[in-house]
Coordinates of C-alpha atoms in Angstrom, one line a residue:
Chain A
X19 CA 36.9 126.2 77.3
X20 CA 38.7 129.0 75.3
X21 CA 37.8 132.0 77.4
X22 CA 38.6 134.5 74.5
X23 CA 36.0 136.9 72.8
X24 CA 34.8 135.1 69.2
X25 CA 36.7 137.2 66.7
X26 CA 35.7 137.4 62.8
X27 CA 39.0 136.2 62.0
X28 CA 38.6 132.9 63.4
X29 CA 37.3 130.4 61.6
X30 CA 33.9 127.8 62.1
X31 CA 36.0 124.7 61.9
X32 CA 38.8 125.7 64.0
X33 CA 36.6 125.8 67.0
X34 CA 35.0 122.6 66.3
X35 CA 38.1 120.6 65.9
X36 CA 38.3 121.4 69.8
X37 CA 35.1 120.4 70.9
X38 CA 35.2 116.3 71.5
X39 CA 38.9 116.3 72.2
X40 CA 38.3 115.2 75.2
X41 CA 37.0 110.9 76.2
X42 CA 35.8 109.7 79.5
X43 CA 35.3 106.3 80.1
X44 CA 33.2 105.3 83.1
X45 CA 34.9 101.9 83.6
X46 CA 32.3 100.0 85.5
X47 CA 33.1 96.5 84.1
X48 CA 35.7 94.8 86.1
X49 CA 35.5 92.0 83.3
X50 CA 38.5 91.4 81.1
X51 CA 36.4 91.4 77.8
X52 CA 35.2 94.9 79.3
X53 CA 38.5 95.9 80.8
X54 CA 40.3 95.6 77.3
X55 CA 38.1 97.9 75.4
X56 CA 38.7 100.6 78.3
X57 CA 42.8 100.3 78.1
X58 CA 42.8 100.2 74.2
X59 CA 39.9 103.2 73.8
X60 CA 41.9 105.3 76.5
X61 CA 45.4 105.1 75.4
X62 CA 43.8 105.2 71.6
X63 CA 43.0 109.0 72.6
X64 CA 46.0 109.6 74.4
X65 CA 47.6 109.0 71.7
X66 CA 45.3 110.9 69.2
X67 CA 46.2 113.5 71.8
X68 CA 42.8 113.5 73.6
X69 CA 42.4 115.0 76.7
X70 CA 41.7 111.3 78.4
X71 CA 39.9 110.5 81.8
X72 CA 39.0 106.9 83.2
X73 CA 37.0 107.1 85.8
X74 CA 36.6 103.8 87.4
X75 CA 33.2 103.1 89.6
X76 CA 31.8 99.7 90.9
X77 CA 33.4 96.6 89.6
X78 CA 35.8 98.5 87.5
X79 CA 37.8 99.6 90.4
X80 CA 39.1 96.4 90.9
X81 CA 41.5 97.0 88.2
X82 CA 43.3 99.8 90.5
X83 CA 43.8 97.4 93.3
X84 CA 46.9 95.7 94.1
X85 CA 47.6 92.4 93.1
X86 CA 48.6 92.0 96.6
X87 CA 46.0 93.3 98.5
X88 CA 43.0 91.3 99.8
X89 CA 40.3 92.8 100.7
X90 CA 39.7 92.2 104.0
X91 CA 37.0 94.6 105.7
X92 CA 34.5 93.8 108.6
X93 CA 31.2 94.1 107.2
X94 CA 29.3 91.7 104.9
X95 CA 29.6 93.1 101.4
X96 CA 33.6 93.1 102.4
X97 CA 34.0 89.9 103.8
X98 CA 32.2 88.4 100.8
X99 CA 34.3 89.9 98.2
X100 CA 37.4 89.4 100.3
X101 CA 36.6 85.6 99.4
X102 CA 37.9 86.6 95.5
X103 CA 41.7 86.4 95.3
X104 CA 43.5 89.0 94.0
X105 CA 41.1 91.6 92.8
X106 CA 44.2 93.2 90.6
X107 CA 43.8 93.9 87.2
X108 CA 46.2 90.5 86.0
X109 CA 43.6 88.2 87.7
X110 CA 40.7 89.3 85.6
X111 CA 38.2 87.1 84.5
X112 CA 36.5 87.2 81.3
X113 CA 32.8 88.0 81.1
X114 CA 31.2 85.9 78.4
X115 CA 32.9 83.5 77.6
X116 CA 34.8 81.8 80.9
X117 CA 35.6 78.3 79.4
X118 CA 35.9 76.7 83.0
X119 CA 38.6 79.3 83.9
X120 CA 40.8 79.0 80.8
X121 CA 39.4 81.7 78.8
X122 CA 41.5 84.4 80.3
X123 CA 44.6 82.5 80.1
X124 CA 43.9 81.7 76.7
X125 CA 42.6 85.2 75.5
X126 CA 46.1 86.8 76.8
X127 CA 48.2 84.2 75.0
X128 CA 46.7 84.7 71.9
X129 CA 46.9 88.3 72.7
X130 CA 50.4 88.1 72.8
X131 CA 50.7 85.9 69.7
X132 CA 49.5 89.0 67.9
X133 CA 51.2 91.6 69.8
X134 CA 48.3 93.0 71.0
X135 CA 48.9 94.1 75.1
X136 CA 47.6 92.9 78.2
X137 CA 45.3 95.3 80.4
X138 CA 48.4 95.4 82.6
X139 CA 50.6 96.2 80.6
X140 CA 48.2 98.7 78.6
X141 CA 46.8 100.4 82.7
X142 CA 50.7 101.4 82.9
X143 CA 50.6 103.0 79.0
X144 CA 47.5 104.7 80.2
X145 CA 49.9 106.1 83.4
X146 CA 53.1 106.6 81.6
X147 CA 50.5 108.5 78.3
X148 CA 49.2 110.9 81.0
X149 CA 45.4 109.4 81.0
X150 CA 44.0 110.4 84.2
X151 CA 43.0 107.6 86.3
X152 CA 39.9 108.2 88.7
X153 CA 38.8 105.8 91.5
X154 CA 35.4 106.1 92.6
X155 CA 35.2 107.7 96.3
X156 CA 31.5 105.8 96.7
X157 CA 33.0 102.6 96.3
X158 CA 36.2 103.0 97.9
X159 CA 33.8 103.7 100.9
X160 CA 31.8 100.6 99.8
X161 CA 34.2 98.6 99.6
X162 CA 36.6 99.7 102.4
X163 CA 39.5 100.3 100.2
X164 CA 42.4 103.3 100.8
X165 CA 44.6 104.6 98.6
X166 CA 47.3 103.0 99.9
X167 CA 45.9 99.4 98.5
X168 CA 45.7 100.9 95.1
X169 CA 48.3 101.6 92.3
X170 CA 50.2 104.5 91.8
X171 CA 49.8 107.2 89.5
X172 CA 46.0 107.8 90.4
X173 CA 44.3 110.9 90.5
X174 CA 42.6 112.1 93.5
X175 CA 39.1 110.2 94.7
X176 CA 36.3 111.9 93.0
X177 CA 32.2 111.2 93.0
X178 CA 29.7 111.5 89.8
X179 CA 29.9 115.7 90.3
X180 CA 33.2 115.5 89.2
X181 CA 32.4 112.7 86.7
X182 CA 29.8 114.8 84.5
X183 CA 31.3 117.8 84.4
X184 CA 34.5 116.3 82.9
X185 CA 32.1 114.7 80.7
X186 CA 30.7 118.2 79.4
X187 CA 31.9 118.3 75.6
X188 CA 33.9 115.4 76.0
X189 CA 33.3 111.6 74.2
X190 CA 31.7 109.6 77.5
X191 CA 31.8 105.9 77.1
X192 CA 29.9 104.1 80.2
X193 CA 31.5 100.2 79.6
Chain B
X13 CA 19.8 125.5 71.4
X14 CA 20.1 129.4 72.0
X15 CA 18.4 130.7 68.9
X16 CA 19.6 134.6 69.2
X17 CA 21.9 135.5 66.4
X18 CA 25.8 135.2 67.3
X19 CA 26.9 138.8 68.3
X20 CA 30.1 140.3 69.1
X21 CA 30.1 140.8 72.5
X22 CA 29.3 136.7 73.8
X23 CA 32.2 135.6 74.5
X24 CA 32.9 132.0 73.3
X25 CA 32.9 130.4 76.6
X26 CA 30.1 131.6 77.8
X27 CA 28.2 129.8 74.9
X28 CA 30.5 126.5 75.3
X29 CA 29.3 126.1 79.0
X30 CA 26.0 125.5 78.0
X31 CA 27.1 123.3 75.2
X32 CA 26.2 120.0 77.0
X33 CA 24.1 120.7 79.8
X34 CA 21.9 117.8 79.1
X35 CA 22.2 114.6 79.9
X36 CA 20.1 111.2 78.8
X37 CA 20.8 107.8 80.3
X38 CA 19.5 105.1 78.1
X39 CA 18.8 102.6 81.4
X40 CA 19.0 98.9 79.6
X41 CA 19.6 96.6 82.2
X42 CA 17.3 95.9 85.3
X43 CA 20.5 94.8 87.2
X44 CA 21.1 96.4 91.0
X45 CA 24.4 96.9 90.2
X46 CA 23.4 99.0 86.6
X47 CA 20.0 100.7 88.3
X48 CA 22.4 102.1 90.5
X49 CA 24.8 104.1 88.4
X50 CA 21.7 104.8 86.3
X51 CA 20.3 106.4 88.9
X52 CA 23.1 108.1 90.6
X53 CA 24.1 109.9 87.9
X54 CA 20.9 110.9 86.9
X55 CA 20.3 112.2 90.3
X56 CA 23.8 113.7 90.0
X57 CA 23.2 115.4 87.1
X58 CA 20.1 116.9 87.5
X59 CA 21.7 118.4 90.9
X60 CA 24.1 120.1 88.7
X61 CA 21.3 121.5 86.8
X62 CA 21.5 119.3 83.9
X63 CA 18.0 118.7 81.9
X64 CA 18.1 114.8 82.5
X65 CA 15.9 112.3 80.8
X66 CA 16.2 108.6 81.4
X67 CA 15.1 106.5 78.3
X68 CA 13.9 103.2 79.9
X69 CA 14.2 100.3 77.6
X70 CA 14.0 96.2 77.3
X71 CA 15.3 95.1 81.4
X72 CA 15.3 98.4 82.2
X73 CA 12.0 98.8 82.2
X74 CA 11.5 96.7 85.5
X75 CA 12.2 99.4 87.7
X76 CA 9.2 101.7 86.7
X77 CA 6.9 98.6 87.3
X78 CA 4.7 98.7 90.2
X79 CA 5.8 96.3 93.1
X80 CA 2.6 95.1 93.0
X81 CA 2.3 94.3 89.5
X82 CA 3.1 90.6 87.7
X83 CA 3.3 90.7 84.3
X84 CA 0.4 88.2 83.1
X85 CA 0.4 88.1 79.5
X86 CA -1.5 85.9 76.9
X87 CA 1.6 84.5 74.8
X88 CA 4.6 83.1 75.7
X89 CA 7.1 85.8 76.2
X90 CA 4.6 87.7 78.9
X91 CA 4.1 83.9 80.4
X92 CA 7.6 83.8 80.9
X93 CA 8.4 86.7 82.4
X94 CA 5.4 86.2 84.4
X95 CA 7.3 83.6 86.3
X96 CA 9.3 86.3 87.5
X97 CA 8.1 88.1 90.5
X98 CA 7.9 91.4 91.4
X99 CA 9.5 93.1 88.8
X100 CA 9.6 96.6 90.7
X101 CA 12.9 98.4 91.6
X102 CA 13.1 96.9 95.3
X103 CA 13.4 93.5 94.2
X104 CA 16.3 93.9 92.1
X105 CA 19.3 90.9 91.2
X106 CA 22.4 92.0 91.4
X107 CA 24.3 91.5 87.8
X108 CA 27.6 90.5 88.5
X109 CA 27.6 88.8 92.2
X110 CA 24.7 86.9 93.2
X111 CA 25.6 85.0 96.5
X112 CA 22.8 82.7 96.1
X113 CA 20.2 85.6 96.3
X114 CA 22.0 87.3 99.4
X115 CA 23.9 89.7 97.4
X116 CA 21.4 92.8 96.9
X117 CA 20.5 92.5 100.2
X118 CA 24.1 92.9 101.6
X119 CA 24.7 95.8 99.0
X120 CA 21.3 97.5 100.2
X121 CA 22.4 97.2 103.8
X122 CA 26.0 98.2 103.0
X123 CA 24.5 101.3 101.4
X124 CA 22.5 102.0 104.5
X125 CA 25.7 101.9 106.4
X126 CA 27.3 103.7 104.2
X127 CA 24.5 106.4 103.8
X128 CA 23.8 106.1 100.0
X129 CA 21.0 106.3 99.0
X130 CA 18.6 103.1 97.6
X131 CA 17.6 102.3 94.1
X132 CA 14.0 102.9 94.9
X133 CA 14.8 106.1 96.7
X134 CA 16.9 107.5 94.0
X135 CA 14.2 106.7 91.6
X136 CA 11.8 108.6 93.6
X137 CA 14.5 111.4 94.4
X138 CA 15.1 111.7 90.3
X139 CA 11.4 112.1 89.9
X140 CA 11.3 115.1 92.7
X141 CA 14.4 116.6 91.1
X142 CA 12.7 116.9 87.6
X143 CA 14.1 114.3 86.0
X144 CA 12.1 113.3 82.3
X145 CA 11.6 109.5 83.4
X146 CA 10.7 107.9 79.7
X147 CA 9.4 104.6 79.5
X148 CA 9.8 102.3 75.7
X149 CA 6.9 101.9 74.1
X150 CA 7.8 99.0 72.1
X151 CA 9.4 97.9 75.1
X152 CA 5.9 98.5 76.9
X153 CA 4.1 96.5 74.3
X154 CA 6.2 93.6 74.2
X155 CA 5.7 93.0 78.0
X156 CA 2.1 93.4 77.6
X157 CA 2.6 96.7 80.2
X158 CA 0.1 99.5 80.2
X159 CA 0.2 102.7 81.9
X160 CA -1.3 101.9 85.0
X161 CA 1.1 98.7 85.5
X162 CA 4.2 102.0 85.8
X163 CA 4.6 104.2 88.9
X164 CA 3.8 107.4 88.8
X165 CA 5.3 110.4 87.4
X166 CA 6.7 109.4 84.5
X167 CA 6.4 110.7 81.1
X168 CA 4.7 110.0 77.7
X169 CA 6.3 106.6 76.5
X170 CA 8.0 107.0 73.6
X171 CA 10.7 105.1 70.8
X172 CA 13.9 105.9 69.4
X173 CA 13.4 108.4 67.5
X174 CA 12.5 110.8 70.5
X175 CA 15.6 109.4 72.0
X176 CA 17.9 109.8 69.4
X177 CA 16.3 113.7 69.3
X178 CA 17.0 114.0 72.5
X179 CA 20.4 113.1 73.0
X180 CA 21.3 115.4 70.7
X181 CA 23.8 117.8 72.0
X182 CA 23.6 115.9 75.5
X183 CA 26.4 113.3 77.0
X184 CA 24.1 110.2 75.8
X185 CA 25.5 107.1 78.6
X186 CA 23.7 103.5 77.6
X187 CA 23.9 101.8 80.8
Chain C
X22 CA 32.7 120.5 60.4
X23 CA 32.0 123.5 58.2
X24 CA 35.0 124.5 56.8
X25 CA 33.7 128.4 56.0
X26 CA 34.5 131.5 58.2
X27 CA 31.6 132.8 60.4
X28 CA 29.7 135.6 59.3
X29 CA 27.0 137.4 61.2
X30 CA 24.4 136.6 58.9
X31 CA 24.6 132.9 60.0
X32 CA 22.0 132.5 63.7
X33 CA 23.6 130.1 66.2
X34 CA 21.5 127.5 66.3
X35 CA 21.6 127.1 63.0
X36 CA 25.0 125.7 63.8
X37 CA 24.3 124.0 66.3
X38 CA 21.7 122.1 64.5
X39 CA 24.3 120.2 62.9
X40 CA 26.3 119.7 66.1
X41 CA 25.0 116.1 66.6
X42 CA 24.2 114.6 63.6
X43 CA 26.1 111.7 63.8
X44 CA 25.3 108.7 65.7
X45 CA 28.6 106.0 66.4
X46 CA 27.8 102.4 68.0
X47 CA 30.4 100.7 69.4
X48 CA 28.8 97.1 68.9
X49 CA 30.6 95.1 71.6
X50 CA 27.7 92.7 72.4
X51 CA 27.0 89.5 70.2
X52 CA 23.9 88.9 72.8
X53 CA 20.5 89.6 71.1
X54 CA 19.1 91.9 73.4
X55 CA 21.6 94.0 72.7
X56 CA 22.1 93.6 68.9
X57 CA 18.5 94.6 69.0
X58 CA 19.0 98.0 70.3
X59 CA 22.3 98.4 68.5
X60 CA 20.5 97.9 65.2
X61 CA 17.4 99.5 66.1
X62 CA 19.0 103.1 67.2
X63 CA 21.2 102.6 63.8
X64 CA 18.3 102.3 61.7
X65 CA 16.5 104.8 63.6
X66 CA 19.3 107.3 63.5
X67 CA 19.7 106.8 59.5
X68 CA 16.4 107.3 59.4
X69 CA 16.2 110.5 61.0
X70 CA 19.2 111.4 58.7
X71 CA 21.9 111.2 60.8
X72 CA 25.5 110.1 59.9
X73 CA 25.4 106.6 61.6
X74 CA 28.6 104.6 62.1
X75 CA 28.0 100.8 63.6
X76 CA 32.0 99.9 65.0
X77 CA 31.7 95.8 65.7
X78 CA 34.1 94.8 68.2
X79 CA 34.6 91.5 70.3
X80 CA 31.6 89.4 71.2
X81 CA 29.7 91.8 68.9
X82 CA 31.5 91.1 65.4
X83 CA 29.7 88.0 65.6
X84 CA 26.9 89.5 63.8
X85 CA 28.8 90.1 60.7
X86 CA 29.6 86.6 60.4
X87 CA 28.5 84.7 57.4
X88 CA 26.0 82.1 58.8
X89 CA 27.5 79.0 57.2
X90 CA 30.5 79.8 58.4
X91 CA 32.4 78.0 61.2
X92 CA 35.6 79.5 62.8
X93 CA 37.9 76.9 62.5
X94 CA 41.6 78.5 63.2
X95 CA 44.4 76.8 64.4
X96 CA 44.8 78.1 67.8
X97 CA 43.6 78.1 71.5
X98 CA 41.1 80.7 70.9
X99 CA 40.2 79.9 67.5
X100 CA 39.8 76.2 68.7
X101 CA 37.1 77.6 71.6
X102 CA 35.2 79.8 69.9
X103 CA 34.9 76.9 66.6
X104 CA 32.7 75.0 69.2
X105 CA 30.4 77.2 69.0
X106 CA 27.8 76.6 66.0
X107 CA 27.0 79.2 63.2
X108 CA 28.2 82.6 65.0
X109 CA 26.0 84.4 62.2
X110 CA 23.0 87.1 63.5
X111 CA 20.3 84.4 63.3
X112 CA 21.5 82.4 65.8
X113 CA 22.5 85.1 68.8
X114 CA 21.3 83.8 72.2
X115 CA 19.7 85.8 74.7
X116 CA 22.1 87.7 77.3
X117 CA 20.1 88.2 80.5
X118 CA 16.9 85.4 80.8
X119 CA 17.7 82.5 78.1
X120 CA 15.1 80.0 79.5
X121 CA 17.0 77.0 78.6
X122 CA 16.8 78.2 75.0
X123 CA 13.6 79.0 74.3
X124 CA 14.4 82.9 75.1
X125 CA 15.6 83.8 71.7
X126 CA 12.8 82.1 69.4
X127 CA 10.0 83.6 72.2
X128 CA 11.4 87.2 71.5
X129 CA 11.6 86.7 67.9
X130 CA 8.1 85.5 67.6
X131 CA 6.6 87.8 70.4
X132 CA 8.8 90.4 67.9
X133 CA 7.1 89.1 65.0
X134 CA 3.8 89.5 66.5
X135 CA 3.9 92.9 67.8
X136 CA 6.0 93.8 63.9
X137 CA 9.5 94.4 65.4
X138 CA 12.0 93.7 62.8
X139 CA 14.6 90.5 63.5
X140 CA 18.1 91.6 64.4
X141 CA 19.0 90.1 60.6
X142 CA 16.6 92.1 58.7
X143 CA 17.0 95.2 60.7
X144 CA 21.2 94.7 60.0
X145 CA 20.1 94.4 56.0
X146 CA 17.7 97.6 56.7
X147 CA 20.8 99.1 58.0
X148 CA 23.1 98.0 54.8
X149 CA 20.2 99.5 52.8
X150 CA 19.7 102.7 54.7
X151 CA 23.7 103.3 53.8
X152 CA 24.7 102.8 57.9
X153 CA 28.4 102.2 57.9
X154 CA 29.2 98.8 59.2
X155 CA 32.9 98.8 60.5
X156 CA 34.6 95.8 61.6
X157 CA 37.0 96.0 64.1
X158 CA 40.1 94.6 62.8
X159 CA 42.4 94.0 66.2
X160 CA 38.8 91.2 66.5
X161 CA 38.8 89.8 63.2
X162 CA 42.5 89.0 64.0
X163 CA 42.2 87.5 67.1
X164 CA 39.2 85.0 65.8
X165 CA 41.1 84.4 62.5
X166 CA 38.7 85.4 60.3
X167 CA 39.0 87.3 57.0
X168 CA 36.8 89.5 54.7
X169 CA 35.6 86.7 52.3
X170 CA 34.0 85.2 56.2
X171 CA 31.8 88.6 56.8
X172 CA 28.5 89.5 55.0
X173 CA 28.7 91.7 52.1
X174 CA 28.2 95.7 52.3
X175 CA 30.7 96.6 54.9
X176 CA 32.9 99.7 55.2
X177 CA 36.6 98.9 55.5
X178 CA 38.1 97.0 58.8
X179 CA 39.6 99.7 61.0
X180 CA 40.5 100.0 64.6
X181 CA 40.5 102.2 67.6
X182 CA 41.9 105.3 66.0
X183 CA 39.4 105.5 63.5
X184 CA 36.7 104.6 65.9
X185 CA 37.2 107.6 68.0
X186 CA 38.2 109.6 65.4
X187 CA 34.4 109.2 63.8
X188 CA 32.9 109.9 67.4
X189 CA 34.2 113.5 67.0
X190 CA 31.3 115.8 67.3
X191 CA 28.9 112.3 67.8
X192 CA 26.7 110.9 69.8
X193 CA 28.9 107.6 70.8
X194 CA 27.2 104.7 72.9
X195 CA 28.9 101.5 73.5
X196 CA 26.9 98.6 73.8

């Protein structure tokens, strides 16, 4: 990264305190139990002042979408997971443990009996920290999804190119 | 991995870029919806010139088995799985979203709409891009799977301890 | 890592030898297909000499539960997860293909057949092999449980911050 000549003078260490400051998480998991380790990991290194990068593929991406927006496209795929209400990140459901639909519910209540915040709450952190947030072009396409039915504060669309070479030198979490 | 002494005159960055220009995908699950990104990004990386290995393990495995292979073992585990059929890469369930069995089908054809690429073609793309396909021994010997059950083109199976060797110095995804 | 200034004398790759050798597990998973891996690459990794860190966190702290213990807090949550018998390592189900059941005691005896360590002796291999087991303590929180509730020989409770912190210079998987 440092595109100056090696000098004697510098030290061994120095450099090598700069190599992993940087953590991408490929956010595939669109499950709450999955979603939570992704907000607290992220904004964890923004705040140990790591260069931080989600980059949110398959059924992680619902977390960008708006809780108002349905998807509603014309093909198969679309029409089928147009029949899930609001694929927004506060209508998550919880992968392992679904308790006839009152796991979420209760997760985030005792969540918020011991302070610890919602994937809501802790996707805005990760905007307002300076994490940069990276939907998926592939299944934008796949999904029929512009960037006007996402949330603000995203980076620009990008593909797994862009993906692994942020990933070069960084800490790369696929959850 | 460059074994020339340091010398004035490389500049650091030049030696950084090559810092991580490996990558190994640990492909664990057997799900469409994980083969995918397993693939993808293998695909993906070995287009940017990346020396990538996949490390096939437990569900992952599946995909390297013939199509026209059933597992028929002599104790219970291999019995069971033999119930399963077709365990090759173009009969893959789709982890999160099942639709009663239409779901990888709709994905599939989506793709084909969509112009990317199948699981099976990937697989065969990855082996004509160079890509060190690895299958688990233990995994292997657990199924009751010999050589001639796999495709072809893959490499020597091996454990974790040529994994482990491996990753170092790579990004290391377990997917 | 090195602390001392470069010198000439020292070749590159001896440097870069050392870039790697530590191995962090982010054990998310309680399921015992993936405890096995998670135990089998830490094991494998101390055994190649490597610096290896197991972080437990959510669904995969389970495996540091003491057996005979029941979680029996006062809450929601607590309430939910109490129903669930003996949490402990010997018990894990099966993630992906649990046959009514019968998965988990097939694998272990197809496992003892074929001499692959149980999840519960390769987690005491790991204790002996001086892997650091980490508890994740934002999880022990949540599930009400304390120290005296864990098995003996692990490393301090931390969270996130140390986590990441260790994965500096590592290679990090979450599973």
């Amino acid at each position: 990264m440092a595109t100056e000549e090696m000098t004697l003078s510098v030290p061994v260490h120095e450099h090598e305190e700069h190599a992993h400051k940087k953590l991408v998480i490929i956010a595939w998991s669109g499950d709450l139990d999955k979603v939570w380790p992704q907000m607290i990991l992220a904004t964890t290194g923004a705040a140990l002042g790591m260069e931080t990068t989600i980059f949110f593929t398959f059924w992680g991406l619902f977390s960008l979408v708006k809780d108002n927006k349905r998807i509603t496209g014309e093909n198969w795929m679309q029409k089928m997971v147009a029949m899930m209400d609001h694929p927004g990140v506060d209508h998550l459901k919880l992968g392992k443990m679904n308790f006839a639909g009152a796991g979420p519910v209760m997760m985030k209540k005792l969540a918020k009996e011991h302070s610890v915040a919602s994937p809501g709450e802790l996707l805005q952190l990760a905007v307002d920290m300076g994490v940069k947030l990276v939907p998926c072009q592939m299944t934008m396409d796949l999904l029929g999804l512009k960037r006007e039915d996402m949330i603000d504060g995203l980076g620009e669309p990008a593909g797994a190119t862009v993906m692994l070479t942020e990933s070069q030198d960084a800490i790369t979490l696929f959850i």
